[in-house]
Amino acid sequence: IDIIFEDVIPPTVITRDVTVYLNADGVASVTVEEINNGSTDACGIATLVLDQADFDCSSVGENTITLTATDVNGNESAATATVAVVDDIAPSITPGADIAVNTDENVCSANVDLIDPVVADNCNIATLTNDYPSTTFPVGETLVTWTVTDVNGNSNTATQLITVIDNEAPIVTVEDVFVDNSPGLCSADVDLSVDMTLGVKIVTTAITSSGPT
């Protein structure tokens, strides 16, 4: 009597869930050794194979992968594991150089067109904003804070100093004043006025009185 022993029992596959972090290039990977959690077979396992080992920015979140074991007699079994892919790298931000400008003509401010900072991320940039929505800057120093945020919620900030200098001399307009002398006097009371409207000063530089002495 011929007795044939046949192995028909598949391996027992045991997996573990893992968390991996994207690197500066936006990629991550897992190995069989990280996922396998003590899979066994009575006769011996020949191969352990993952159906996915590499991940990128599109994989952020939970991913289900499969570990397949094949024993020395060709029996096969599989189990799944969860790979949580995390992007925790903040984007980089390099602001433009600090800016110093003179006030625009006849106004106490300057119009400054800010150039966006240079930004980069291992995945993608979602938003780039600053905390100074106007392009008109007052005299003095204004610190502008730029904020960059990537598609996975990581953010970074940088500052840029805008200095507006008032080096425009005031405009002085003068005019002579002619008045009659006060009765019985060889002089006159004159009201000197100063008009500061729009930064223009009007002063009297010559006073001439006329009339009987």
PDB file of C-alpha atoms in Angstrom, residues 78-212:
ATOM      1  CA  ALA A  78      -2.903  36.051   3.381  1.00  0.00           C
ATOM      2  CA  ALA A  79      -3.834  38.678   5.951  1.00  0.00           C
ATOM      3  CA  THR A  80      -4.159  42.445   5.864  1.00  0.00           C
ATOM      4  CA  ALA A  81      -2.499  45.205   7.866  1.00  0.00           C
ATOM      5  CA  THR A  82      -3.052  48.946   8.166  1.00  0.00           C
ATOM      6  CA  VAL A  83      -0.229  51.315   7.290  1.00  0.00           C
ATOM      7  CA  ALA A  84      -0.808  54.858   8.554  1.00  0.00           C
ATOM      8  CA  VAL A  85       1.159  57.320   6.435  1.00  0.00           C
ATOM      9  CA  VAL A  86       1.942  60.644   8.130  1.00  0.00           C
ATOM     10  CA  ASP A  87       3.364  63.877   6.719  1.00  0.00           C
ATOM     11  CA  ASP A  88       4.745  65.919   9.616  1.00  0.00           C
ATOM     12  CA  ILE A  89       7.326  67.978   7.711  1.00  0.00           C
ATOM     13  CA  ALA A  90       6.590  71.711   7.661  1.00  0.00           C
ATOM     14  CA  PRO A  91       7.106  73.575   4.392  1.00  0.00           C
ATOM     15  CA  SER A  92      10.161  75.791   4.069  1.00  0.00           C
ATOM     16  CA  ILE A  93       9.800  79.532   3.536  1.00  0.00           C
ATOM     17  CA  THR A  94      12.397  82.126   2.562  1.00  0.00           C
ATOM     18  CA  PRO A  95      11.047  85.702   2.514  1.00  0.00           C
ATOM     19  CA  GLY A  96      12.337  88.418   0.275  1.00  0.00           C
ATOM     20  CA  ALA A  97      14.901  90.879   1.602  1.00  0.00           C
ATOM     21  CA  ASP A  98      13.793  93.630   3.952  1.00  0.00           C
ATOM     22  CA  ILE A  99      12.627  96.708   2.043  1.00  0.00           C
ATOM     23  CA  ALA A 100      13.406 100.384   2.742  1.00  0.00           C
ATOM     24  CA  VAL A 101      11.706 103.039   0.595  1.00  0.00           C
ATOM     25  CA  ASN A 102      10.942 106.746   0.672  1.00  0.00           C
ATOM     26  CA  THR A 103       7.420 108.070   0.983  1.00  0.00           C
ATOM     27  CA  ASP A 104       5.513 108.668  -2.214  1.00  0.00           C
ATOM     28  CA  GLU A 105       5.358 112.288  -3.347  1.00  0.00           C
ATOM     29  CA  ASN A 106       3.155 114.541  -1.201  1.00  0.00           C
ATOM     30  CA  VAL A 107       1.824 111.717   0.980  1.00  0.00           C
ATOM     31  CA  CYS A 108       2.913 110.319   4.331  1.00  0.00           C
ATOM     32  CA  SER A 109       3.087 106.703   3.146  1.00  0.00           C
ATOM     33  CA  ALA A 110       4.480 104.533   0.386  1.00  0.00           C
ATOM     34  CA  ASN A 111       2.998 101.975  -1.948  1.00  0.00           C
ATOM     35  CA  VAL A 112       5.089  98.790  -1.759  1.00  0.00           C
ATOM     36  CA  ASP A 113       4.524  95.720  -3.923  1.00  0.00           C
ATOM     37  CA  LEU A 114       5.594  92.727  -1.842  1.00  0.00           C
ATOM     38  CA  ILE A 115       7.120  89.784  -3.656  1.00  0.00           C
ATOM     39  CA  ASP A 116       6.001  86.340  -2.465  1.00  0.00           C
ATOM     40  CA  PRO A 117       8.566  84.360  -0.471  1.00  0.00           C
ATOM     41  CA  VAL A 118      10.178  81.253  -1.915  1.00  0.00           C
ATOM     42  CA  VAL A 119       8.369  78.211  -0.488  1.00  0.00           C
ATOM     43  CA  ALA A 120       8.806  74.454  -0.860  1.00  0.00           C
ATOM     44  CA  ASP A 121       7.339  71.298   0.627  1.00  0.00           C
ATOM     45  CA  ASN A 122       7.771  67.529   0.394  1.00  0.00           C
ATOM     46  CA  CYS A 123       4.131  67.340  -0.719  1.00  0.00           C
ATOM     47  CA  ASN A 124       2.220  70.392  -1.990  1.00  0.00           C
ATOM     48  CA  ILE A 125       1.621  73.958  -0.795  1.00  0.00           C
ATOM     49  CA  ALA A 126      -1.985  74.797   0.047  1.00  0.00           C
ATOM     50  CA  THR A 127      -1.836  78.501   0.998  1.00  0.00           C
ATOM     51  CA  LEU A 128       0.596  81.412   1.296  1.00  0.00           C
ATOM     52  CA  THR A 129      -0.641  84.504   3.148  1.00  0.00           C
ATOM     53  CA  ASN A 130       0.628  87.528   5.062  1.00  0.00           C
ATOM     54  CA  ASP A 131      -0.864  89.601   7.861  1.00  0.00           C
ATOM     55  CA  TYR A 132      -0.705  92.957   6.041  1.00  0.00           C
ATOM     56  CA  PRO A 133      -3.436  92.972   3.365  1.00  0.00           C
ATOM     57  CA  SER A 134      -2.745  96.504   2.081  1.00  0.00           C
ATOM     58  CA  THR A 135       0.032  97.643  -0.248  1.00  0.00           C
ATOM     59  CA  THR A 136       0.163 101.073   1.420  1.00  0.00           C
ATOM     60  CA  PHE A 137       2.670 101.282   4.260  1.00  0.00           C
ATOM     61  CA  PRO A 138       2.904 104.142   6.788  1.00  0.00           C
ATOM     62  CA  VAL A 139       6.069 106.003   7.737  1.00  0.00           C
ATOM     63  CA  GLY A 140       8.217 103.890  10.059  1.00  0.00           C
ATOM     64  CA  GLU A 141       8.775 100.162  10.368  1.00  0.00           C
ATOM     65  CA  THR A 142       6.132  97.534   9.619  1.00  0.00           C
ATOM     66  CA  LEU A 143       6.851  93.859  10.284  1.00  0.00           C
ATOM     67  CA  VAL A 144       5.029  91.614   7.820  1.00  0.00           C
ATOM     68  CA  THR A 145       4.544  87.967   8.819  1.00  0.00           C
ATOM     69  CA  TRP A 146       4.188  85.412   6.022  1.00  0.00           C
ATOM     70  CA  THR A 147       2.528  82.034   6.679  1.00  0.00           C
ATOM     71  CA  VAL A 148       2.770  79.010   4.395  1.00  0.00           C
ATOM     72  CA  THR A 149       0.621  75.889   4.903  1.00  0.00           C
ATOM     73  CA  ASP A 150       0.877  72.577   3.059  1.00  0.00           C
ATOM     74  CA  VAL A 151      -1.938  70.274   1.996  1.00  0.00           C
ATOM     75  CA  ASN A 152      -1.542  68.206   5.174  1.00  0.00           C
ATOM     76  CA  GLY A 153      -1.877  71.133   7.576  1.00  0.00           C
ATOM     77  CA  ASN A 154       1.798  71.677   8.387  1.00  0.00           C
ATOM     78  CA  SER A 155       2.738  75.373   8.466  1.00  0.00           C
ATOM     79  CA  ASN A 156       5.714  77.668   8.833  1.00  0.00           C
ATOM     80  CA  THR A 157       6.230  81.436   9.147  1.00  0.00           C
ATOM     81  CA  ALA A 158       8.807  84.062   8.258  1.00  0.00           C
ATOM     82  CA  THR A 159       8.955  87.844   8.666  1.00  0.00           C
ATOM     83  CA  GLN A 160       9.912  90.722   6.400  1.00  0.00           C
ATOM     84  CA  LEU A 161      10.609  94.285   7.568  1.00  0.00           C
ATOM     85  CA  ILE A 162       9.221  97.175   5.515  1.00  0.00           C
ATOM     86  CA  THR A 163      10.665 100.607   6.384  1.00  0.00           C
ATOM     87  CA  VAL A 164       9.159 103.801   4.965  1.00  0.00           C
ATOM     88  CA  ILE A 165      11.301 106.924   5.294  1.00  0.00           C
ATOM     89  CA  ASP A 166       9.960 110.476   5.101  1.00  0.00           C
ATOM     90  CA  ASN A 167      12.753 112.515   3.554  1.00  0.00           C
ATOM     91  CA  GLU A 168      10.484 114.932   1.690  1.00  0.00           C
ATOM     92  CA  ALA A 169      10.920 118.528   2.896  1.00  0.00           C
ATOM     93  CA  PRO A 170       7.747 120.496   3.667  1.00  0.00           C
ATOM     94  CA  ILE A 171       6.476 122.937   1.052  1.00  0.00           C
ATOM     95  CA  VAL A 172       6.601 126.580   2.190  1.00  0.00           C
ATOM     96  CA  THR A 173       4.501 129.171   0.384  1.00  0.00           C
ATOM     97  CA  VAL A 174       4.910 132.813   1.372  1.00  0.00           C
ATOM     98  CA  GLU A 175       3.119 135.993   0.401  1.00  0.00           C
ATOM     99  CA  ASP A 176       3.528 139.640   1.285  1.00  0.00           C
ATOM    100  CA  VAL A 177       0.836 141.367   3.331  1.00  0.00           C
ATOM    101  CA  PHE A 178      -0.161 145.009   2.865  1.00  0.00           C
ATOM    102  CA  VAL A 179      -2.254 146.720   5.595  1.00  0.00           C
ATOM    103  CA  ASP A 180      -3.034 150.243   6.713  1.00  0.00           C
ATOM    104  CA  ASN A 181      -1.505 151.448   9.946  1.00  0.00           C
ATOM    105  CA  SER A 182      -3.713 151.638  12.975  1.00  0.00           C
ATOM    106  CA  PRO A 183      -5.315 155.093  13.523  1.00  0.00           C
ATOM    107  CA  GLY A 184      -2.929 157.470  15.255  1.00  0.00           C
ATOM    108  CA  LEU A 185      -0.118 154.933  15.176  1.00  0.00           C
ATOM    109  CA  CYS A 186       2.822 154.342  12.963  1.00  0.00           C
ATOM    110  CA  SER A 187       2.204 150.602  13.136  1.00  0.00           C
ATOM    111  CA  ALA A 188      -0.483 147.993  12.520  1.00  0.00           C
ATOM    112  CA  ASP A 189      -1.712 144.773  14.123  1.00  0.00           C
ATOM    113  CA  VAL A 190      -1.293 141.931  11.654  1.00  0.00           C
ATOM    114  CA  ASP A 191      -2.754 138.425  12.038  1.00  0.00           C
ATOM    115  CA  LEU A 192      -0.124 135.968  10.784  1.00  0.00           C
ATOM    116  CA  SER A 193      -1.784 132.732   9.740  1.00  0.00           C
ATOM    117  CA  VAL A 194      -0.424 129.222   9.294  1.00  0.00           C
ATOM    118  CA  ASP A 195      -2.270 126.781   7.022  1.00  0.00           C
ATOM    119  CA  MET A 196      -1.147 123.169   7.593  1.00  0.00           C
ATOM    120  CA  THR A 197      -3.578 121.686   5.073  1.00  0.00           C
ATOM    121  CA  LEU A 198      -1.884 118.903   3.179  1.00  0.00           C
ATOM    122  CA  GLY A 199       1.405 119.837   4.747  1.00  0.00           C
ATOM    123  CA  VAL A 200       1.533 123.274   3.039  1.00  0.00           C
ATOM    124  CA  LYS A 201       2.604 126.136   5.259  1.00  0.00           C
ATOM    125  CA  ILE A 202       1.688 129.770   4.448  1.00  0.00           C
ATOM    126  CA  VAL A 203       3.605 132.424   6.345  1.00  0.00           C
ATOM    127  CA  THR A 204       4.042 136.157   6.050  1.00  0.00           C
ATOM    128  CA  THR A 205       7.571 137.295   5.288  1.00  0.00           C
ATOM    129  CA  ALA A 206       7.054 140.968   4.537  1.00  0.00           C
ATOM    130  CA  ILE A 207       4.702 143.451   6.158  1.00  0.00           C
ATOM    131  CA  THR A 208       4.218 146.880   4.680  1.00  0.00           C
ATOM    132  CA  SER A 209       1.997 149.442   6.313  1.00  0.00           C
ATOM    133  CA  SER A 210       0.742 152.496   4.560  1.00  0.00           C
ATOM    134  CA  GLY A 211      -1.305 155.444   5.555  1.00  0.00           C
ATOM    135  CA  PRO A 212      -1.019 158.783   7.311  1.00  0.00           C
TER     136      PRO A 212
END
